[in-house]
Tab-separated table of C-alpha atoms and ligand atoms in Angstrom:
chain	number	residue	atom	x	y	z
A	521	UNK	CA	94.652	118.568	167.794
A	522	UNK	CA	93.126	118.460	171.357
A	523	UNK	CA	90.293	120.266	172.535
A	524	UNK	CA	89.372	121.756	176.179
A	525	UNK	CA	88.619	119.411	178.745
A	526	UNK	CA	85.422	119.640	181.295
A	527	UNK	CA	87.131	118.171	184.532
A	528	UNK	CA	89.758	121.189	184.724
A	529	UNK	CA	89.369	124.863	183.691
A	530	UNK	CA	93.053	124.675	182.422
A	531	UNK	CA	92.392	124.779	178.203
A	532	UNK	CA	95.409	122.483	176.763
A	533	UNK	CA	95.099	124.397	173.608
A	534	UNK	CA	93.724	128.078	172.955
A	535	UNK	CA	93.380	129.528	169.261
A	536	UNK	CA	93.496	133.471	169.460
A	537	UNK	CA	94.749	136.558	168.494
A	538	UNK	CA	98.367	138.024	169.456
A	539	UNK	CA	100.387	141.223	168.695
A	540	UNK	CA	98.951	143.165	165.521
A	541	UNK	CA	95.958	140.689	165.877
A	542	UNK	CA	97.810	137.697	164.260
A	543	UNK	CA	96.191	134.250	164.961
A	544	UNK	CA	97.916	132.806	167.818
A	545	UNK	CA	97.969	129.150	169.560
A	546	UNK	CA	98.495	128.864	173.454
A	547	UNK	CA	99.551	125.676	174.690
A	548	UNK	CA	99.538	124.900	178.232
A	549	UNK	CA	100.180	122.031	180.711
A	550	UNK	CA	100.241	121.880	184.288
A	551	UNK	CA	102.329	124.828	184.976
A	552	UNK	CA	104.120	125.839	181.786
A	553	UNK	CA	102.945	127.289	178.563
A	554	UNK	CA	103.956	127.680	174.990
A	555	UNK	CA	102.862	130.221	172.295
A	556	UNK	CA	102.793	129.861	168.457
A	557	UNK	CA	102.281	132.295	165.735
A	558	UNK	CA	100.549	131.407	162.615
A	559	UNK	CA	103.061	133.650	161.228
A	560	UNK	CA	105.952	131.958	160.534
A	561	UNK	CA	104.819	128.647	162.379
A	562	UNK	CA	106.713	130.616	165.084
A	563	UNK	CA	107.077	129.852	168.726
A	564	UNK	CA	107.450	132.965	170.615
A	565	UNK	CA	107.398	131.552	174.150
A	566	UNK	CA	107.852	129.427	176.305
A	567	UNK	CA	107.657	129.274	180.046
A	568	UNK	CA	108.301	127.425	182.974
A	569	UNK	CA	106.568	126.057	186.171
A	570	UNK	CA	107.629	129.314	187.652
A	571	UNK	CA	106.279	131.519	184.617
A	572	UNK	CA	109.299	132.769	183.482
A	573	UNK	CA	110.067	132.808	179.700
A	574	UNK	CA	112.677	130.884	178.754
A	575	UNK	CA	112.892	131.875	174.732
A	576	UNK	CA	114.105	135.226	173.969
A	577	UNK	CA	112.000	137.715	171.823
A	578	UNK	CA	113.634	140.971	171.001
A	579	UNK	CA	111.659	143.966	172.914
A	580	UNK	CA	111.971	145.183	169.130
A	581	UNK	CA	110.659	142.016	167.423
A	582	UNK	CA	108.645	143.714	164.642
A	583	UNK	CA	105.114	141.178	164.652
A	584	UNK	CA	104.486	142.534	160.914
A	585	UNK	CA	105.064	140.187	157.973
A	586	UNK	CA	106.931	140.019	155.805
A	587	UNK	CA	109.702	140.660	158.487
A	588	UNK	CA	110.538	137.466	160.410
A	589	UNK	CA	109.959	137.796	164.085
A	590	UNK	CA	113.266	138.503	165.851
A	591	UNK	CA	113.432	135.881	168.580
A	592	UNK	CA	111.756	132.570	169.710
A	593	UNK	CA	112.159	129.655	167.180
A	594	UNK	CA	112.104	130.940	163.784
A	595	UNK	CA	111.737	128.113	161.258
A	596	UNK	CA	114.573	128.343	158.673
A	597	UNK	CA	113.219	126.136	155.197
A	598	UNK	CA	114.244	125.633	152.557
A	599	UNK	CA	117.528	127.535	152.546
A	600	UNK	CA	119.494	128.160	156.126
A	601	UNK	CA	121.543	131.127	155.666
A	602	UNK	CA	122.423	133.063	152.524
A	603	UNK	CA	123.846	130.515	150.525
A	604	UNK	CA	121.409	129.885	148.161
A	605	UNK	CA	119.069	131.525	145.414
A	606	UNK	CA	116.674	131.876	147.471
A	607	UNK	CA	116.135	135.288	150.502
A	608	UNK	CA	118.588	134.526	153.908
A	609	UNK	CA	116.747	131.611	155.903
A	610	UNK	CA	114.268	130.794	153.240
A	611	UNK	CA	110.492	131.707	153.279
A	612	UNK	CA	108.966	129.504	155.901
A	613	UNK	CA	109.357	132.075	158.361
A	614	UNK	CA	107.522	134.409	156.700
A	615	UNK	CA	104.469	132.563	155.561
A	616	UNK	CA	101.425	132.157	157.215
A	617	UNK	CA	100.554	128.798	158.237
A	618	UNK	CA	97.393	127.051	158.800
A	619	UNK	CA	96.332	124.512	161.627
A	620	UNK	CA	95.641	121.292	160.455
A	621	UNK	CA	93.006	119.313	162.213
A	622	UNK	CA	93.634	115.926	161.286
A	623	UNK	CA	97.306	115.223	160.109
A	624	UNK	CA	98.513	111.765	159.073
A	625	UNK	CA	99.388	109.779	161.879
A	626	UNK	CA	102.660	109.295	163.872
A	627	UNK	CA	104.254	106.317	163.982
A	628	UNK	CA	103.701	106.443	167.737
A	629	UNK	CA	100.627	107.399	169.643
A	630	UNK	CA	100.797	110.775	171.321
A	631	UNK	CA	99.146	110.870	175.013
A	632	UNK	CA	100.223	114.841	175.253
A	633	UNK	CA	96.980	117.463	175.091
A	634	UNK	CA	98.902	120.564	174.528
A	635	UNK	CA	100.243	119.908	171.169
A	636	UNK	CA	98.903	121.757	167.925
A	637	UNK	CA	99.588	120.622	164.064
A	638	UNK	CA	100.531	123.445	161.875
A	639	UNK	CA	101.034	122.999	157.970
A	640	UNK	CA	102.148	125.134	155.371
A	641	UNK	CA	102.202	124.267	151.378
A	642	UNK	CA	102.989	126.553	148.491
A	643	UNK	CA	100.801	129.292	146.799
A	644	UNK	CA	101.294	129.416	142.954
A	645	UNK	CA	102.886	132.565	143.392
A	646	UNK	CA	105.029	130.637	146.283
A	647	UNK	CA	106.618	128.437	143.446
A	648	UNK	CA	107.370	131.402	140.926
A	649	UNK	CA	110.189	131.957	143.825
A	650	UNK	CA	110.742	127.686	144.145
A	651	UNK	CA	109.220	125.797	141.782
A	652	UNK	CA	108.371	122.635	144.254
A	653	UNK	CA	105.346	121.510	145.622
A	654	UNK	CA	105.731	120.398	148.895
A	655	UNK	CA	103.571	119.816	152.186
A	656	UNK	CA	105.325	120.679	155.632
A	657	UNK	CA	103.498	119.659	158.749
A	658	UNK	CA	105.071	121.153	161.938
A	659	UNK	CA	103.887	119.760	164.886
A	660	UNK	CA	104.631	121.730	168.387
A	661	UNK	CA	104.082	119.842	171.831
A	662	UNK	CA	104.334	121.092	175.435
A	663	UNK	CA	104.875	117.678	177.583
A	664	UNK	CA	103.072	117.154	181.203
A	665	UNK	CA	107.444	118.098	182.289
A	666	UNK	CA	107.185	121.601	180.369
A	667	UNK	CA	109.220	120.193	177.775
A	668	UNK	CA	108.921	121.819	174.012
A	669	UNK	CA	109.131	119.593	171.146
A	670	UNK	CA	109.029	120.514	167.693
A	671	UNK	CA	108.623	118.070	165.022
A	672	UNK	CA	108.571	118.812	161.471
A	673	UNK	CA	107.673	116.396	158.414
A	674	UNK	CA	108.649	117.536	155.037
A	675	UNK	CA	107.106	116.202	152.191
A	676	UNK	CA	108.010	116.335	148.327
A	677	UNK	CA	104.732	116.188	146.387
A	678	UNK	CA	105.870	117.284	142.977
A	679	UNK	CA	103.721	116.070	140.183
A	680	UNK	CA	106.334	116.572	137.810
A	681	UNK	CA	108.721	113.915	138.672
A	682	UNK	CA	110.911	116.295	140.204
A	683	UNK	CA	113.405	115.596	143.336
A	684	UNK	CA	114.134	118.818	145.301
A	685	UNK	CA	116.712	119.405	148.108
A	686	UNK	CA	116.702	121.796	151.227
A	687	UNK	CA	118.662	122.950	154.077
A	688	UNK	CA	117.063	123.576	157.692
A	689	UNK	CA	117.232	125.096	161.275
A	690	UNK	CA	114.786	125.254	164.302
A	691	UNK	CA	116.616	128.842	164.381
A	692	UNK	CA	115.839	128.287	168.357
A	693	UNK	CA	116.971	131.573	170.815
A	694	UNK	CA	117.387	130.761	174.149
A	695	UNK	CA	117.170	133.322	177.147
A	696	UNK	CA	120.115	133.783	178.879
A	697	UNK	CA	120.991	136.247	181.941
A	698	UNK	CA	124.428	137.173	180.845
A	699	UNK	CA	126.293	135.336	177.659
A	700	UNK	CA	129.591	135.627	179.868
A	701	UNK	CA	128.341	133.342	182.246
A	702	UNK	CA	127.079	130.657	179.669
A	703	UNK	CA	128.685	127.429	178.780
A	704	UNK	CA	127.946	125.152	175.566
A	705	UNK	CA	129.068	121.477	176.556
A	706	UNK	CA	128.690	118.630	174.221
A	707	UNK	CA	130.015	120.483	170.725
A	708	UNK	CA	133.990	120.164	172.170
A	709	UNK	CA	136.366	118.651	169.371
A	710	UNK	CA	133.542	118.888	166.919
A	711	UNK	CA	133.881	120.804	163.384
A	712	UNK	CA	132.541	123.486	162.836
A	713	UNK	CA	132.300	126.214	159.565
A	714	UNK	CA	132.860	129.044	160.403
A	715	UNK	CA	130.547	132.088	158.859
A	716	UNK	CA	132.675	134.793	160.019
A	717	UNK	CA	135.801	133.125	157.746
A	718	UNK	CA	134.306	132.439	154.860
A	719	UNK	CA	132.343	129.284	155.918
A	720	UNK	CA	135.951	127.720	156.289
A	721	UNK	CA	136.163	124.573	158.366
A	722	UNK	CA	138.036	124.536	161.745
A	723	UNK	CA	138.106	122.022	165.080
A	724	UNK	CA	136.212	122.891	167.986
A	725	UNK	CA	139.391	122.562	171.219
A	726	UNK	CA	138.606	120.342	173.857
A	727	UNK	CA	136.963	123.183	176.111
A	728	UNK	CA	133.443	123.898	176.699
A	729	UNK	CA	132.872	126.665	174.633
A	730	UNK	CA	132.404	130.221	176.269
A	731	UNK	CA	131.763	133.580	174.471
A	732	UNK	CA	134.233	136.770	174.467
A	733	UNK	CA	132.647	138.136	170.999
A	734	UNK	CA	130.606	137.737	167.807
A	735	UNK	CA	130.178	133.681	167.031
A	736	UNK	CA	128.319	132.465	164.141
A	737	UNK	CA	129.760	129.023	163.599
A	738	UNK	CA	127.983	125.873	162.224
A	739	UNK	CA	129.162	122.441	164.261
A	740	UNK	CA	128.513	119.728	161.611
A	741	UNK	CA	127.997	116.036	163.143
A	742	UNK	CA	127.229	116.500	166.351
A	743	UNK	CA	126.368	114.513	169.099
A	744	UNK	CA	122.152	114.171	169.526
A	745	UNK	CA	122.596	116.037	172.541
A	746	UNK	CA	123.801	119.631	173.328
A	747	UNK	CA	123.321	121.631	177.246
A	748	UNK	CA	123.478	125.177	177.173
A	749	UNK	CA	124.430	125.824	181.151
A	750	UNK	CA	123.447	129.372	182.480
A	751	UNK	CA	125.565	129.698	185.249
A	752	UNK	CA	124.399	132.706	186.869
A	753	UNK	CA	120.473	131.178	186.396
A	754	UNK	CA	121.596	128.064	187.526
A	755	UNK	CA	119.687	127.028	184.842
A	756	UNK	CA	120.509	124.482	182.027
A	757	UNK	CA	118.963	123.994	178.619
A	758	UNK	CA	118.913	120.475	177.039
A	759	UNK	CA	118.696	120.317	173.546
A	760	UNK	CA	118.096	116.774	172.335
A	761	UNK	CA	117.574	116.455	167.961
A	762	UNK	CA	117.057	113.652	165.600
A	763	UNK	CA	117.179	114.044	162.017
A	764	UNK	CA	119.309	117.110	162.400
A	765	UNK	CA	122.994	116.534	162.161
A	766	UNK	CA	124.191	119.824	162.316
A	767	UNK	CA	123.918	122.579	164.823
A	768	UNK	CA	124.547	126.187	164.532
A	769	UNK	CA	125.703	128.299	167.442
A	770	UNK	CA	125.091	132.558	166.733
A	771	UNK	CA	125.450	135.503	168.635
A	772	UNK	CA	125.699	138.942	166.613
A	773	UNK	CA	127.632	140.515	170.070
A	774	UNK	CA	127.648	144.683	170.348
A	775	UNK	CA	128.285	145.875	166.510
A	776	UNK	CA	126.206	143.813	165.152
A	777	UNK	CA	123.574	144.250	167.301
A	778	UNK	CA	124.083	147.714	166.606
A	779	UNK	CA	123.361	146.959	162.738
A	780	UNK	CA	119.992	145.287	163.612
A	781	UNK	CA	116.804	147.610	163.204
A	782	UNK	CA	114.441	144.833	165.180
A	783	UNK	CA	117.565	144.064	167.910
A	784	UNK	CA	118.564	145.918	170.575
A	785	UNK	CA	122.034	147.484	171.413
A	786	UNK	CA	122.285	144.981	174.523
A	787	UNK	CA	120.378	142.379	174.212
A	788	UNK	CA	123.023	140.169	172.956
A	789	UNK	CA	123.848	139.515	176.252
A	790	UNK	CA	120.944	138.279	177.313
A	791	UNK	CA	120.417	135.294	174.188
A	792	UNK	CA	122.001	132.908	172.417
A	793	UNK	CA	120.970	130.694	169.239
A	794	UNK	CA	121.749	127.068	169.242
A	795	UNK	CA	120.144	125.593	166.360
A	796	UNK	CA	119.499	122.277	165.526
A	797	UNK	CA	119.732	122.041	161.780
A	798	UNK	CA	120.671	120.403	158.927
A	799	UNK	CA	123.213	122.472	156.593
A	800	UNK	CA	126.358	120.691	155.788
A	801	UNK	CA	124.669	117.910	153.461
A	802	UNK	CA	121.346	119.470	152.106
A	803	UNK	CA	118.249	117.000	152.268
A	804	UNK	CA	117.387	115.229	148.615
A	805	UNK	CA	113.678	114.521	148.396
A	806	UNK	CA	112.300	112.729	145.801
A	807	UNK	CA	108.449	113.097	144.738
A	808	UNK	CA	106.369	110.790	147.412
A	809	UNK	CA	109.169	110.953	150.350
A	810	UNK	CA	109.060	112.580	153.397
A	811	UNK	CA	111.614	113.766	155.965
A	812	UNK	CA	111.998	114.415	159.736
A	813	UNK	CA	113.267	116.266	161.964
A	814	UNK	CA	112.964	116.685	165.545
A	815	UNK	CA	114.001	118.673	168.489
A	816	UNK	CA	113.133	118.621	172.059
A	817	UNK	CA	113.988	121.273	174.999
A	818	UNK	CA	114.257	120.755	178.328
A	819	UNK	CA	115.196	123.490	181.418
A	820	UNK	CA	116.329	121.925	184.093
A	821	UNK	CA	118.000	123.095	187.372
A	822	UNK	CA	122.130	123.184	187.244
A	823	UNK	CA	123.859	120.753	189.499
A	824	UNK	CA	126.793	122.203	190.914
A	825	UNK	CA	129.783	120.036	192.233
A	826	UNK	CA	132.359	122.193	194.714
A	827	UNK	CA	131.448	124.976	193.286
A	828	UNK	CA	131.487	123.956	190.070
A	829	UNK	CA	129.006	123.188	187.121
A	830	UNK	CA	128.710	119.208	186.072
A	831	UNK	CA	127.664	119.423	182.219
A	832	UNK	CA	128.443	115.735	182.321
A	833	UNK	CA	126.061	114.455	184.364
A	834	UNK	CA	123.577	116.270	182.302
A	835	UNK	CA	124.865	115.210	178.986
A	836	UNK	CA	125.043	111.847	180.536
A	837	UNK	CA	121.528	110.893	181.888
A	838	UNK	CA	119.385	110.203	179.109
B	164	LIG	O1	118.992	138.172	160.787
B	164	LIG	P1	118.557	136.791	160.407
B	164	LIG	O2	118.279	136.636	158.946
B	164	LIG	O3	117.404	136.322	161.239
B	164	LIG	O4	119.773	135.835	160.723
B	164	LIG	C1	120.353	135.776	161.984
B	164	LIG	C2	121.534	134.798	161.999
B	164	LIG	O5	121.053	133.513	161.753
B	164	LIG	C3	122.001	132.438	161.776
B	164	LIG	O6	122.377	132.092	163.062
B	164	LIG	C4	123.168	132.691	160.860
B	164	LIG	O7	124.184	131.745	161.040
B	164	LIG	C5	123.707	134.100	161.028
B	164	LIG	O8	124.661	134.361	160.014
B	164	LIG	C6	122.596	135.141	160.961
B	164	LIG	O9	123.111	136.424	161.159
């Protein structure tokens, strides 16, 4: 973790307290800034050069455990969705995590300041609901571009002998300004499973994909790299992953909406969840190995060309 420098009054990392006084981390860089809640492990913003927020957080995002927050990057772990023993999403979104001050080392050395390492491990009364001891380090960097990376190591440290296997999402909602006008490129021809049929399997068309309704599909094997083009922003999200094969593409549209207590009736237009995950093939850890998985966001200006969006040349350059 990084502490405040003398030679500039800009403090890289800030430890203090957020809505319904819940320990909260600010990290900033030159111009942009990121927030994390203990609770949860939870980013709940993140902003720009310009200072505007480019997560969305419901206006009726309840900040009261054991309710997940409603908006910014939930972490889903170790069950994504309801398919499973365990409650929808799993419990890492509703724990409270600690910071850890010195984690085990990357494999590469990290020049960023605004970065904080969170962990969470289980409670005994954790493993009455998952009988696994595990350690899960979750470390959350703002680069010197703005960019948000989230990179979480999962480790099985069973005594027992015991392997145990998860599913995962950085359950990541994006700020929009109106879903009409927003384009997914890079998840054309893919598979997807789709939860609104039974979790039955189907091939993305050639298109980028638009939204006219309620989506809650799960693309399986995609390609490392996904934009989310706002056109009416003129805005486009890049969402590069490793580890994470799968990604999962949800908006609830109006009745659903309607149906959420901590959502409100409109604000479907304004988000959309594109989640790096992994879902399809569930992770197998055995005691003493560790997984990763990472994803990184970028917002970057939209090109246009005659008028026209150019997703390619934004999927294209690296
Ligand atoms: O309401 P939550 O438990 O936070 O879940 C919100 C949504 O998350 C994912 O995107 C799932 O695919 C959806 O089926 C679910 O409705």
């Amino acid at each position: 973790m990084s502490t405040a420098t003398t030679t500039s009054d800009r403090v890289p990392v800030e430890f203090c307290k957020g809505i319904n006084g819940l320990d909260k981390v600010i990290l900033r860089e030159v111009r942009s800034s990121a927030e994390v809640y203990l609770y949860g492990g939870h980013v709940t913003s993140w902003k720009n050069d310009h200072g505007e927020e480019l997560l969305f957080v419901s206006s009726k995002a309840q900040f009261k455990p054991p309710k997940a927050i409603r908006g910014g990057i939930p972490i889903c772990f170790p069950q994504f969705g309801g398919q499973g023993n365990l409650e929808q999403h799993g419990f890492a979104r509703n724990k409270i995590w600690s910071v850890e001050t010195d984690p085990p080392p990357f494999p590469t050395v990290n020049s960023n300041k605004a970065f904080v390492d969170l962990i969470l491990k289980p409670s005994e009364d954790d493993m009455k609901t998952w009988p696994h001891s595990y350690e899960f380090r979750l470390r959350i960097t703002l680069g010197p571009g703005g960019d948000l990376m989230l990179t979480s190591r999962i480790r099985n440290t069973n005594a027992d002998g015991k392997p145990f296997t998860f599913t995962f999402a950085y359950h990541t909602y994006f700020s929009v300004s109106d879903i009409s006008e927003v384009r997914v490129e890079g998840l054309e021809t893919i598979d997807y499973l789709d939860n609104l049929q039974n979790r039955e399997r189907f091939t993305e068309q050639g298109d980028a994909i638009t939204f006219e309704g309620e989506v809650d599909k799960v693309y399986v094997s995609t390609p490392t790299k996904i934009a989310i083009l706002d056109h009416e922003k003129k805005r486009t999200f890049v969402l590069r992953k490793d580890g994470l094969p799968d990604a999962v593409v949800w908006n609830p549209w109006d009745k659903k909406a309607k149906a959420m207590a901590d959502f409100g009736d409109d604000e479907y237009k304004h988000m959309l969840c594109v989640e790096a995950a992994v879902v399809e093939k569930p992770i197998t850890l055995k005691p003493g190995e560790e997984w990763k998985g990472r994803q990184e966001l970028s917002a970057v200006p939209s090109s246009y060309c005659s008028g026209q969006l150019d997703p390619q040349r934004v999927l294209q350059s690296s």
